[in-house]
Amino acid sequence: MKNYGFILLCAILLMASCKKDDSNQDKSDGKGYEVITDDHLSGTVLAVDAFPESIRKVFILNQGKMGSNGASLDILRTKDGNYVCGIFKKMNPDEGAGLGDVGNDIAVLGDEIWIVVNNSGIVDVISARNEREIAAITVPTPRCIAFDEKYAYVTSWAGASYGGSSNPKGRVYRIDIATKKVIDSVEVGHQPEGLAAYGGKLFVANSGGLTLPPDYSYDKDLSIIDTRTFTVSSTLEVAPNLQKVYSDGKGRIYVSTYCDYASINSALYAIDGKEPEEAVLLGEYASITAMHGGTVYCIGNKKELDWTADPEWTSWKCSGGVKSDWNPGFDSSVSPYSIGALSEDLFLIGDAGNYEEPGTVYCYSKGSKLWSVTSGVIPGAYAAW
Amino acid sequence: MVRNVRGNPRRIRSLVVLRAILTTVVLLFSLASAYGDEADTLRSSRVVSVKSYPVVKPAETVRLDDFPAPPEMVADVIRRFTGVQVKDYGGAGGLKTVNVRSLGSEHVGIFIDGIKIDNAQNMQVDLGRFSTRGISSVALYNSRKSSRMQTAAEYSAGASVHLDTDRPRHRDGCGGVFRLRGGSFASVNPSLQWDHELGPVTLRASAEFLYNNGKYKYPFFDTTLVRENGDIRSLRLETQLFAAPRGGDIRLRIYAYGSERGFPGPVIRRAMGFPLSAERQADQNFFVQGSWTQDWGERYSTALRLKYANDYIHYNTHPENNPMALPYDLHYRQQSAFLSLSQSVLIAESFAIDLAADVQRNSLDSDAGQFVTPRRTTANGALSARFSLEDFRAEANISYIGAWDRFKTPDAGGWSMKDSFRGAWMPSISVYAAPAKWLEADLFAKYTCRLPSFNDLYYSLIGNSALKPEYAAQFGADVSLSAETAHWNGILRLSPYYNRVTNKILAIPTASQFRWSMLNIGKADITGLDVKIENNFTAGQFNAQLTLRYTLQKALNLSDQESISWKNQLPYIPLHSGSADLTLGWRKWQLGWNTILNGKRWSNSANLDEFLLAPWSVTDISLSKTFSLKPFRGRSAPSEITVSANCNNIFNCRYEIVKGYPMPGVNAFLSVEYRL
């Protein structure tokens, strides 16, 4: 009941804020904090001249160290260039435990931001305007999120473990965007990660990263779900340890794979989204990827199979199924952990440092560094609104 | 993820230290030979036998008999000591490790009757598993236990905690203790111990069972929740044999411990209906250890020690009970075999040379995915020269550790010898002087290392087989002033110290206490001061002891000048901590009061407000009364019943020692002990 009232309150306040249309007058909801916008919160002021006008805010999701309840959300407000850390906690003081444990994925849907909090079992929906929580949806061990017109789809590692199998398969949960309720789920492969929707199909990457004895093998299959029947219609073998899936919106699906830490490098593959029959290798070294405007940007480490060696970073991009050069402009002092692609020549690169202390987000425009800023612990995913 | 600090300067520095040590040894030899000539004339007045005197005093030593109701776990005894941080994950089944002067718990050797408890898997000993039943004393040494005939492992430990058992003595040739304890958390804890003398041999058998449901309330923002899945059942069975042939001492201990426990997991935001954890672990720990110490005439003594340990762990996350669980169902078996020979040669009454040699074999096997099967053979040797007069004592020693590893990866069938050898020289010196009856002082300098653990080296995906040993250089002083009157005596001890840890490997548990994330902090600089005031009053049938302890510790992270954590305080090390212990005894009544204070500290190497952990203070009280009964039939010694009550955390302080692991509020226990 408390939640409904809260949603109602948020909805009313949201409507109010829509009418005022970005006026700087903040209003209090009576609890002593402003809720219409987060304009009253300031942080490090950064140069945002290179940012396209279409971007009002960039959301940076920090994973936090597992078990520390340390997932946090940062924002970069392009109106005044303020980079504000830990904004979820600041704007939701009544949600004492904060975002939760391990923030894994973030996506924009209209004026909503959907955040997948892996180890809390929560998909948190917040307002893009003021980061106030709209809904917290329960999904066990959620990993990644994608949308079609009516539904949100969330991959989950744990859904099938009730069966008592020693080698549990994961599931994809289907959430109604309007009601924010889980309405269905379907079993896919082992430890599903990224997913993308295109043309009535969902393409789900199965990693198999936790496959138990006696198999010890990564999953190689992409599960293809028919969204009308919400069943797995086919599977397509790609390569071991699938990670991210992107749709370029023009019928091409890109799938990235991690290395198997033994002999197979990370890579990017392309698949025909209309008739998914084979996966074509586009290039190796694609452990960190992001998509913007139909182009996939890849960063990889040529020494990824030998973790005692110093990394040797390489970067490239792929558009229309064609690989080409891309140099975001970072140097050897940066250890990339994540990319946020904001335009064709504006990128954020997250450096997780030692995965324990707060990380650093670097901004590159046209191949040169604009600035860097201290983020939360393990900056891992980005969304532009 | 793992950063190693390479650097030849350290090697050069260690050579300098080495040369200094060798010079000191030579000097001691010449001093000894000089005294040796005069020994006959001096013996009666100034020379005390180097055989019986340790060179330096322990930093802390407590006899468990002195407590009105001794703390149940060794960890609870140690946490009041100066310079010590006990990391406690809460509850009877929660991991408890001890860190001395911020060296890291891997540098602390825990010794039972002189033989080290070994854990090659993660180099840490869970002190929560050792009950105080059957242990006579707990002592902490910052420099080292500089008594004769120690194992080489004792010389190589950064700091050591000794759990010692006295040889049982009974007027009637046999006797025992039966105890029943219970209270909060539905805990039931019966134990018994029986000693029997059979001619020259004394046998002891003991058994202890513990059940604790681990449920306690803790605050979670606006609400109060109950800790779930923290229950434990454990059974300890032990037999010991003691014999004392002429000039010798023989001990044999067979130990078996089994437990089954839940790990309640860190407190995090979790969707309604999903438990925080369903992880459980079953352990079986078995060891047999023996020691034979023998004097061969006046001048030559030996100690032979051996141990075999077999530790089995079954860890299961029970995904069927927890949809949030990552499915793990793993079995580990760790074995170690240890053999040590120590020799002591008394060259003069005031001068002795000790030589110790240990060999050890460790193995770890598991069915974990991509498990790298490691084997380690360690050779450890120590040479020590000890010189002892009544008011001046000195010791110099050098030990060497060499470890050969080999491992088998699941993919590449055969054994790999990659990065197989690690070796280190570890010198130390200590000097003690008592210029006046009321003043004692000692100084020590010590350079030790700890080997990387199997987890550090070979843990799948996060292990790094190229890790080097982690080094600790320690410099400490101790000044002790004492005074006494007819009814009172008091001691003030001031112990400043400086430690530098280099090549530091930091392992911090992730969401599961069983898995570790690696952080190679590199370098830490620790400056501290321990202060301890002991008071003893006696007046007729009344006696009182008051011990106040305070530790100031600046433990700075010097790993990475570019980092946000540069010169920040190391995680979990408070700047200020202390404790107060008061024991009052009147006739057969005893009352104990213990308060522990812990200042603010950070859970992260970056000292930001968001990682700040609040200071805490916890007070425990205990009351006991002993009733003397008539001797049991046919016996001459009277039997006794002791009834004791403990109330822990009487002010119901809500606190966390480790972030995400709340500690219990007020709890109480009652115990009845029958001794005959």
PDB file of N, CA and C in Angstrom, chain A residues 65-69 95-101 118-122 124 133 136 138 140-141 157-158 161-162 168 210 212-213 216 261 307-308 354-358 377, chain B residues 1 3 220-221 266-271 274 319-320 323-328 367-370 461 463-464 508-511 519 557 563-565 603-606 608 611 659:
ATOM      1  N   LYS A  65      31.247  -2.788  -4.695  1.00  0.00           N
ATOM      2  CA  LYS A  65      31.834  -4.104  -4.427  1.00  0.00           C
ATOM      3  C   LYS A  65      30.748  -5.055  -3.953  1.00  0.00           C
ATOM      4  N   MET A  66      30.751  -6.253  -4.480  1.00  0.00           N
ATOM      5  CA  MET A  66      29.714  -7.226  -4.126  1.00  0.00           C
ATOM      6  C   MET A  66      29.698  -7.468  -2.616  1.00  0.00           C
ATOM      7  N   GLY A  67      28.523  -7.418  -2.040  1.00  0.00           N
ATOM      8  CA  GLY A  67      28.383  -7.649  -0.610  1.00  0.00           C
ATOM      9  C   GLY A  67      28.485  -6.389   0.227  1.00  0.00           C
ATOM     10  N   SER A  68      28.838  -5.265  -0.417  1.00  0.00           N
ATOM     11  CA  SER A  68      29.006  -4.035   0.359  1.00  0.00           C
ATOM     12  C   SER A  68      27.756  -3.159   0.312  1.00  0.00           C
ATOM     13  N   ASN A  69      26.728  -3.602  -0.389  1.00  0.00           N
ATOM     14  CA  ASN A  69      25.516  -2.814  -0.595  1.00  0.00           C
ATOM     15  C   ASN A  69      25.886  -1.460  -1.201  1.00  0.00           C
ATOM     16  N   GLU A  95      14.501   5.567   1.270  1.00  0.00           N
ATOM     17  CA  GLU A  95      14.969   4.224   0.892  1.00  0.00           C
ATOM     18  C   GLU A  95      16.367   4.090   1.489  1.00  0.00           C
ATOM     19  N   GLY A  96      16.387   3.809   2.800  1.00  0.00           N
ATOM     20  CA  GLY A  96      17.635   3.884   3.572  1.00  0.00           C
ATOM     21  C   GLY A  96      18.762   3.049   3.028  1.00  0.00           C
ATOM     22  N   ALA A  97      18.433   1.878   2.474  1.00  0.00           N
ATOM     23  CA  ALA A  97      19.479   0.956   2.031  1.00  0.00           C
ATOM     24  C   ALA A  97      20.053   1.348   0.676  1.00  0.00           C
ATOM     25  N   GLY A  98      19.583   2.471   0.125  1.00  0.00           N
ATOM     26  CA  GLY A  98      20.132   2.934  -1.150  1.00  0.00           C
ATOM     27  C   GLY A  98      19.693   2.046  -2.293  1.00  0.00           C
ATOM     28  N   LEU A  99      20.493   2.066  -3.360  1.00  0.00           N
ATOM     29  CA  LEU A  99      20.146   1.326  -4.561  1.00  0.00           C
ATOM     30  C   LEU A  99      20.258  -0.178  -4.316  1.00  0.00           C
ATOM     31  N   GLY A 100      21.229  -0.581  -3.509  1.00  0.00           N
ATOM     32  CA  GLY A 100      21.384  -1.993  -3.198  1.00  0.00           C
ATOM     33  C   GLY A 100      22.777  -2.492  -3.509  1.00  0.00           C
ATOM     34  N   ASP A 101      22.855  -3.784  -3.836  1.00  0.00           N
ATOM     35  CA  ASP A 101      24.136  -4.442  -4.010  1.00  0.00           C
ATOM     36  C   ASP A 101      24.352  -4.844  -5.472  1.00  0.00           C
ATOM     37  N   ASN A 118      21.671  -6.270  -9.381  1.00  0.00           N
ATOM     38  CA  ASN A 118      21.866  -7.713  -9.467  1.00  0.00           C
ATOM     39  C   ASN A 118      21.710  -8.447  -8.146  1.00  0.00           C
ATOM     40  N   ASN A 119      22.539  -8.123  -7.172  1.00  0.00           N
ATOM     41  CA  ASN A 119      22.550  -8.931  -5.952  1.00  0.00           C
ATOM     42  C   ASN A 119      21.469  -8.524  -4.948  1.00  0.00           C
ATOM     43  N   SER A 120      20.668  -7.525  -5.309  1.00  0.00           N
ATOM     44  CA  SER A 120      19.520  -7.199  -4.468  1.00  0.00           C
ATOM     45  C   SER A 120      18.249  -7.860  -4.999  1.00  0.00           C
ATOM     46  N   GLY A 121      18.309  -8.376  -6.217  1.00  0.00           N
ATOM     47  CA  GLY A 121      17.129  -8.975  -6.813  1.00  0.00           C
ATOM     48  C   GLY A 121      16.068  -7.958  -7.160  1.00  0.00           C
ATOM     49  N   ILE A 122      16.524  -6.767  -7.549  1.00  0.00           N
ATOM     50  CA  ILE A 122      15.594  -5.662  -7.766  1.00  0.00           C
ATOM     51  C   ILE A 122      15.876  -4.984  -9.099  1.00  0.00           C
ATOM     52  N   ASP A 124      15.010  -1.448 -10.317  1.00  0.00           N
ATOM     53  CA  ASP A 124      14.511  -0.213  -9.742  1.00  0.00           C
ATOM     54  C   ASP A 124      14.171   0.756 -10.869  1.00  0.00           C
ATOM     55  N   GLU A 133      12.374   7.217  -6.740  1.00  0.00           N
ATOM     56  CA  GLU A 133      12.002   5.848  -7.060  1.00  0.00           C
ATOM     57  C   GLU A 133      10.526   5.771  -7.429  1.00  0.00           C
ATOM     58  N   ALA A 136      10.027  -0.637  -7.430  1.00  0.00           N
ATOM     59  CA  ALA A 136      11.105  -1.607  -7.250  1.00  0.00           C
ATOM     60  C   ALA A 136      10.516  -2.966  -7.582  1.00  0.00           C
ATOM     61  N   THR A 138      10.740  -7.011  -8.255  1.00  0.00           N
ATOM     62  CA  THR A 138      11.534  -8.160  -7.816  1.00  0.00           C
ATOM     63  C   THR A 138      11.817  -9.102  -8.981  1.00  0.00           C
ATOM     64  N   PRO A 140      14.781 -12.309  -9.469  1.00  0.00           N
ATOM     65  CA  PRO A 140      15.951 -12.927  -8.848  1.00  0.00           C
ATOM     66  C   PRO A 140      17.206 -12.801  -9.716  1.00  0.00           C
ATOM     67  N   THR A 141      18.307 -12.419  -9.101  1.00  0.00           N
ATOM     68  CA  THR A 141      19.604 -12.256  -9.767  1.00  0.00           C
ATOM     69  C   THR A 141      19.481 -11.670 -11.175  1.00  0.00           C
ATOM     70  N   TRP A 157      19.871 -15.012 -13.713  1.00  0.00           N
ATOM     71  CA  TRP A 157      20.691 -16.218 -13.583  1.00  0.00           C
ATOM     72  C   TRP A 157      20.035 -17.310 -12.766  1.00  0.00           C
ATOM     73  N   ALA A 158      19.092 -16.953 -11.947  1.00  0.00           N
ATOM     74  CA  ALA A 158      18.741 -17.882 -10.879  1.00  0.00           C
ATOM     75  C   ALA A 158      17.379 -18.521 -11.027  1.00  0.00           C
ATOM     76  N   SER A 161      16.868 -22.416 -10.761  1.00  0.00           N
ATOM     77  CA  SER A 161      17.622 -23.229  -9.813  1.00  0.00           C
ATOM     78  C   SER A 161      16.726 -23.980  -8.838  1.00  0.00           C
ATOM     79  N   TYR A 162      15.422 -23.703  -8.869  1.00  0.00           N
ATOM     80  CA  TYR A 162      14.512 -24.452  -8.007  1.00  0.00           C
ATOM     81  C   TYR A 162      14.434 -25.919  -8.406  1.00  0.00           C
ATOM     82  N   PRO A 168      21.951 -25.241 -13.350  1.00  0.00           N
ATOM     83  CA  PRO A 168      20.697 -24.530 -13.582  1.00  0.00           C
ATOM     84  C   PRO A 168      20.760 -23.594 -14.793  1.00  0.00           C
ATOM     85  N   LEU A 210      28.946 -19.820 -14.938  1.00  0.00           N
ATOM     86  CA  LEU A 210      28.923 -20.508 -13.644  1.00  0.00           C
ATOM     87  C   LEU A 210      28.684 -22.001 -13.781  1.00  0.00           C
ATOM     88  N   LEU A 212      28.547 -25.665 -13.570  1.00  0.00           N
ATOM     89  CA  LEU A 212      29.093 -26.452 -12.464  1.00  0.00           C
ATOM     90  C   LEU A 212      29.666 -27.774 -12.948  1.00  0.00           C
ATOM     91  N   PRO A 213      30.341 -28.485 -12.061  1.00  0.00           N
ATOM     92  CA  PRO A 213      30.864 -29.799 -12.427  1.00  0.00           C
ATOM     93  C   PRO A 213      29.735 -30.714 -12.901  1.00  0.00           C
ATOM     94  N   TYR A 216      31.862 -27.638 -16.656  1.00  0.00           N
ATOM     95  CA  TYR A 216      32.866 -26.568 -16.674  1.00  0.00           C
ATOM     96  C   TYR A 216      33.012 -25.894 -18.029  1.00  0.00           C
ATOM     97  N   TYR A 261      39.259 -17.222 -20.994  1.00  0.00           N
ATOM     98  CA  TYR A 261      40.405 -17.154 -20.071  1.00  0.00           C
ATOM     99  C   TYR A 261      41.408 -18.268 -20.316  1.00  0.00           C
ATOM    100  N   TRP A 307      46.550 -13.016 -17.431  1.00  0.00           N
ATOM    101  CA  TRP A 307      46.272 -11.901 -16.532  1.00  0.00           C
ATOM    102  C   TRP A 307      47.460 -11.520 -15.665  1.00  0.00           C
ATOM    103  N   THR A 308      48.610 -12.138 -15.918  1.00  0.00           N
ATOM    104  CA  THR A 308      49.802 -11.651 -15.217  1.00  0.00           C
ATOM    105  C   THR A 308      50.545 -10.628 -16.092  1.00  0.00           C
ATOM    106  N   ASN A 354      41.131  -0.286  -8.574  1.00  0.00           N
ATOM    107  CA  ASN A 354      41.364  -1.580  -7.923  1.00  0.00           C
ATOM    108  C   ASN A 354      40.056  -2.264  -7.522  1.00  0.00           C
ATOM    109  N   TYR A 355      38.939  -1.824  -8.042  1.00  0.00           N
ATOM    110  CA  TYR A 355      37.616  -2.447  -7.823  1.00  0.00           C
ATOM    111  C   TYR A 355      37.150  -2.318  -6.383  1.00  0.00           C
ATOM    112  N   GLU A 356      37.847  -1.554  -5.595  1.00  0.00           N
ATOM    113  CA  GLU A 356      37.569  -1.458  -4.164  1.00  0.00           C
ATOM    114  C   GLU A 356      37.289   0.007  -3.816  1.00  0.00           C
ATOM    115  N   GLU A 357      38.149   0.852  -4.361  1.00  0.00           N
ATOM    116  CA  GLU A 357      38.017   2.288  -4.115  1.00  0.00           C
ATOM    117  C   GLU A 357      37.179   2.922  -5.232  1.00  0.00           C
ATOM    118  N   PRO A 358      36.679   4.149  -5.010  1.00  0.00           N
ATOM    119  CA  PRO A 358      35.946   4.830  -6.069  1.00  0.00           C
ATOM    120  C   PRO A 358      36.753   4.880  -7.373  1.00  0.00           C
ATOM    121  N   VAL A 377      32.198   3.348  -6.791  1.00  0.00           N
ATOM    122  CA  VAL A 377      33.039   2.159  -6.895  1.00  0.00           C
ATOM    123  C   VAL A 377      32.601   1.324  -8.114  1.00  0.00           C
TER     124      VAL A 377
ATOM    125  N   MET B   1      44.253  -6.353 -11.702  1.00  0.00           N
ATOM    126  CA  MET B   1      43.627  -6.318 -10.380  1.00  0.00           C
ATOM    127  C   MET B   1      44.692  -6.421  -9.275  1.00  0.00           C
ATOM    128  N   ARG B   3      48.360  -5.717  -8.064  1.00  0.00           N
ATOM    129  CA  ARG B   3      49.536  -4.919  -8.368  1.00  0.00           C
ATOM    130  C   ARG B   3      50.698  -5.341  -7.479  1.00  0.00           C
ATOM    131  N   PHE B 220      18.057  -2.266  10.730  1.00  0.00           N
ATOM    132  CA  PHE B 220      18.309  -2.063   9.306  1.00  0.00           C
ATOM    133  C   PHE B 220      17.548  -0.797   8.909  1.00  0.00           C
ATOM    134  N   PHE B 221      18.257   0.314   8.924  1.00  0.00           N
ATOM    135  CA  PHE B 221      17.661   1.619   8.701  1.00  0.00           C
ATOM    136  C   PHE B 221      16.475   1.810   9.649  1.00  0.00           C
ATOM    137  N   PRO B 266      26.262 -10.848   4.159  1.00  0.00           N
ATOM    138  CA  PRO B 266      26.246  -9.415   4.479  1.00  0.00           C
ATOM    139  C   PRO B 266      24.837  -8.862   4.403  1.00  0.00           C
ATOM    140  N   VAL B 267      24.558  -7.874   5.220  1.00  0.00           N
ATOM    141  CA  VAL B 267      23.240  -7.239   5.198  1.00  0.00           C
ATOM    142  C   VAL B 267      23.228  -6.224   4.059  1.00  0.00           C
ATOM    143  N   ILE B 268      22.398  -6.492   3.076  1.00  0.00           N
ATOM    144  CA  ILE B 268      22.286  -5.611   1.911  1.00  0.00           C
ATOM    145  C   ILE B 268      20.809  -5.410   1.609  1.00  0.00           C
ATOM    146  N   ARG B 269      20.517  -4.495   0.687  1.00  0.00           N
ATOM    147  CA  ARG B 269      19.134  -4.357   0.227  1.00  0.00           C
ATOM    148  C   ARG B 269      18.797  -5.612  -0.560  1.00  0.00           C
ATOM    149  N   ARG B 270      17.730  -6.236  -0.203  1.00  0.00           N
ATOM    150  CA  ARG B 270      17.353  -7.472  -0.866  1.00  0.00           C
ATOM    151  C   ARG B 270      15.852  -7.463  -1.084  1.00  0.00           C
ATOM    152  N   ALA B 271      15.413  -7.913  -2.262  1.00  0.00           N
ATOM    153  CA  ALA B 271      13.986  -7.929  -2.564  1.00  0.00           C
ATOM    154  C   ALA B 271      13.250  -8.753  -1.514  1.00  0.00           C
ATOM    155  N   PHE B 274      13.228 -12.815  -0.569  1.00  0.00           N
ATOM    156  CA  PHE B 274      14.472 -13.523  -0.862  1.00  0.00           C
ATOM    157  C   PHE B 274      15.352 -13.464   0.383  1.00  0.00           C
ATOM    158  N   PRO B 319      21.015 -23.122  -3.730  1.00  0.00           N
ATOM    159  CA  PRO B 319      20.148 -22.315  -4.597  1.00  0.00           C
ATOM    160  C   PRO B 319      18.685 -22.732  -4.524  1.00  0.00           C
ATOM    161  N   GLU B 320      18.420 -23.972  -4.083  1.00  0.00           N
ATOM    162  CA  GLU B 320      17.020 -24.406  -3.975  1.00  0.00           C
ATOM    163  C   GLU B 320      16.295 -23.645  -2.871  1.00  0.00           C
ATOM    164  N   PRO B 323      16.678 -18.166  -4.337  1.00  0.00           N
ATOM    165  CA  PRO B 323      16.738 -17.881  -5.775  1.00  0.00           C
ATOM    166  C   PRO B 323      17.831 -16.873  -6.128  1.00  0.00           C
ATOM    167  N   MET B 324      18.366 -16.175  -5.130  1.00  0.00           N
ATOM    168  CA  MET B 324      19.421 -15.201  -5.400  1.00  0.00           C
ATOM    169  C   MET B 324      20.803 -15.833  -5.395  1.00  0.00           C
ATOM    170  N   ALA B 325      20.879 -17.094  -4.981  1.00  0.00           N
ATOM    171  CA  ALA B 325      22.196 -17.696  -4.786  1.00  0.00           C
ATOM    172  C   ALA B 325      22.875 -17.992  -6.112  1.00  0.00           C
ATOM    173  N   LEU B 326      24.154 -17.760  -6.162  1.00  0.00           N
ATOM    174  CA  LEU B 326      24.934 -18.298  -7.258  1.00  0.00           C
ATOM    175  C   LEU B 326      25.218 -19.737  -6.860  1.00  0.00           C
ATOM    176  N   PRO B 327      24.925 -20.678  -7.740  1.00  0.00           N
ATOM    177  CA  PRO B 327      24.998 -22.076  -7.307  1.00  0.00           C
ATOM    178  C   PRO B 327      26.434 -22.565  -7.119  1.00  0.00           C
ATOM    179  N   TYR B 328      26.778 -22.885  -5.892  1.00  0.00           N
ATOM    180  CA  TYR B 328      28.081 -23.496  -5.603  1.00  0.00           C
ATOM    181  C   TYR B 328      27.858 -24.678  -4.690  1.00  0.00           C
ATOM    182  N   ASP B 367      36.865 -29.940  -5.832  1.00  0.00           N
ATOM    183  CA  ASP B 367      36.135 -30.187  -7.073  1.00  0.00           C
ATOM    184  C   ASP B 367      35.602 -28.879  -7.661  1.00  0.00           C
ATOM    185  N   ALA B 368      36.108 -27.736  -7.173  1.00  0.00           N
ATOM    186  CA  ALA B 368      35.666 -26.446  -7.696  1.00  0.00           C
ATOM    187  C   ALA B 368      36.036 -26.335  -9.172  1.00  0.00           C
ATOM    188  N   GLY B 369      35.243 -25.616  -9.906  1.00  0.00           N
ATOM    189  CA  GLY B 369      35.467 -25.434 -11.338  1.00  0.00           C
ATOM    190  C   GLY B 369      36.804 -24.766 -11.595  1.00  0.00           C
ATOM    191  N   GLN B 370      37.538 -25.227 -12.578  1.00  0.00           N
ATOM    192  CA  GLN B 370      38.845 -24.677 -12.950  1.00  0.00           C
ATOM    193  C   GLN B 370      39.783 -24.615 -11.762  1.00  0.00           C
ATOM    194  N   LEU B 461      40.643 -17.666 -11.644  1.00  0.00           N
ATOM    195  CA  LEU B 461      40.364 -16.346 -12.213  1.00  0.00           C
ATOM    196  C   LEU B 461      40.941 -15.166 -11.422  1.00  0.00           C
ATOM    197  N   GLY B 463      43.388 -15.607  -8.867  1.00  0.00           N
ATOM    198  CA  GLY B 463      44.718 -15.944  -8.357  1.00  0.00           C
ATOM    199  C   GLY B 463      45.815 -15.431  -9.270  1.00  0.00           C
ATOM    200  N   ASN B 464      47.007 -15.337  -8.706  1.00  0.00           N
ATOM    201  CA  ASN B 464      48.129 -14.797  -9.457  1.00  0.00           C
ATOM    202  C   ASN B 464      49.368 -15.547  -9.003  1.00  0.00           C
ATOM    203  N   ILE B 508      40.193  -9.580   0.931  1.00  0.00           N
ATOM    204  CA  ILE B 508      38.996  -9.164   1.647  1.00  0.00           C
ATOM    205  C   ILE B 508      37.837 -10.019   1.148  1.00  0.00           C
ATOM    206  N   PRO B 509      37.058 -10.556   2.054  1.00  0.00           N
ATOM    207  CA  PRO B 509      35.972 -11.414   1.591  1.00  0.00           C
ATOM    208  C   PRO B 509      34.964 -10.645   0.739  1.00  0.00           C
ATOM    209  N   THR B 510      34.480 -11.291  -0.260  1.00  0.00           N
ATOM    210  CA  THR B 510      33.426 -10.689  -1.075  1.00  0.00           C
ATOM    211  C   THR B 510      32.087 -10.999  -0.414  1.00  0.00           C
ATOM    212  N   ALA B 511      31.027 -11.022  -1.185  1.00  0.00           N
ATOM    213  CA  ALA B 511      29.700 -11.248  -0.618  1.00  0.00           C
ATOM    214  C   ALA B 511      29.664 -12.540   0.174  1.00  0.00           C
ATOM    215  N   LEU B 519      43.533  -7.745  -3.331  1.00  0.00           N
ATOM    216  CA  LEU B 519      43.916  -6.351  -3.442  1.00  0.00           C
ATOM    217  C   LEU B 519      45.359  -6.281  -2.984  1.00  0.00           C
ATOM    218  N   ASN B 557      48.333   3.732   4.181  1.00  0.00           N
ATOM    219  CA  ASN B 557      48.474   3.042   2.910  1.00  0.00           C
ATOM    220  C   ASN B 557      49.413   3.845   2.025  1.00  0.00           C
ATOM    221  N   SER B 563      46.734   7.408  -6.103  1.00  0.00           N
ATOM    222  CA  SER B 563      45.421   6.908  -5.709  1.00  0.00           C
ATOM    223  C   SER B 563      44.751   7.811  -4.680  1.00  0.00           C
ATOM    224  N   ILE B 564      43.450   7.699  -4.641  1.00  0.00           N
ATOM    225  CA  ILE B 564      42.627   8.422  -3.668  1.00  0.00           C
ATOM    226  C   ILE B 564      42.935   7.934  -2.250  1.00  0.00           C
ATOM    227  N   SER B 565      43.486   6.732  -2.140  1.00  0.00           N
ATOM    228  CA  SER B 565      43.743   6.160  -0.819  1.00  0.00           C
ATOM    229  C   SER B 565      45.173   6.413  -0.324  1.00  0.00           C
ATOM    230  N   SER B 603      35.732   1.082   6.102  1.00  0.00           N
ATOM    231  CA  SER B 603      35.654  -0.267   5.552  1.00  0.00           C
ATOM    232  C   SER B 603      36.375  -0.350   4.212  1.00  0.00           C
ATOM    233  N   ASN B 604      36.849   0.790   3.722  1.00  0.00           N
ATOM    234  CA  ASN B 604      37.452   0.848   2.398  1.00  0.00           C
ATOM    235  C   ASN B 604      38.814   1.516   2.519  1.00  0.00           C
ATOM    236  N   SER B 605      39.713   1.197   1.617  1.00  0.00           N
ATOM    237  CA  SER B 605      41.026   1.841   1.687  1.00  0.00           C
ATOM    238  C   SER B 605      40.929   3.332   1.344  1.00  0.00           C
ATOM    239  N   ALA B 606      39.837   3.750   0.708  1.00  0.00           N
ATOM    240  CA  ALA B 606      39.595   5.187   0.502  1.00  0.00           C
ATOM    241  C   ALA B 606      38.824   5.705   1.713  1.00  0.00           C
ATOM    242  N   LEU B 608      36.675   7.759   2.731  1.00  0.00           N
ATOM    243  CA  LEU B 608      35.577   8.689   2.442  1.00  0.00           C
ATOM    244  C   LEU B 608      34.462   8.461   3.453  1.00  0.00           C
ATOM    245  N   PHE B 611      32.257   5.393   3.550  1.00  0.00           N
ATOM    246  CA  PHE B 611      32.805   4.112   4.011  1.00  0.00           C
ATOM    247  C   PHE B 611      33.132   4.118   5.504  1.00  0.00           C
ATOM    248  N   LYS B 659      31.824  -4.304   7.897  1.00  0.00           N
ATOM    249  CA  LYS B 659      30.663  -3.682   7.275  1.00  0.00           C
ATOM    250  C   LYS B 659      29.701  -4.737   6.738  1.00  0.00           C
TER     251      LYS B 659
END
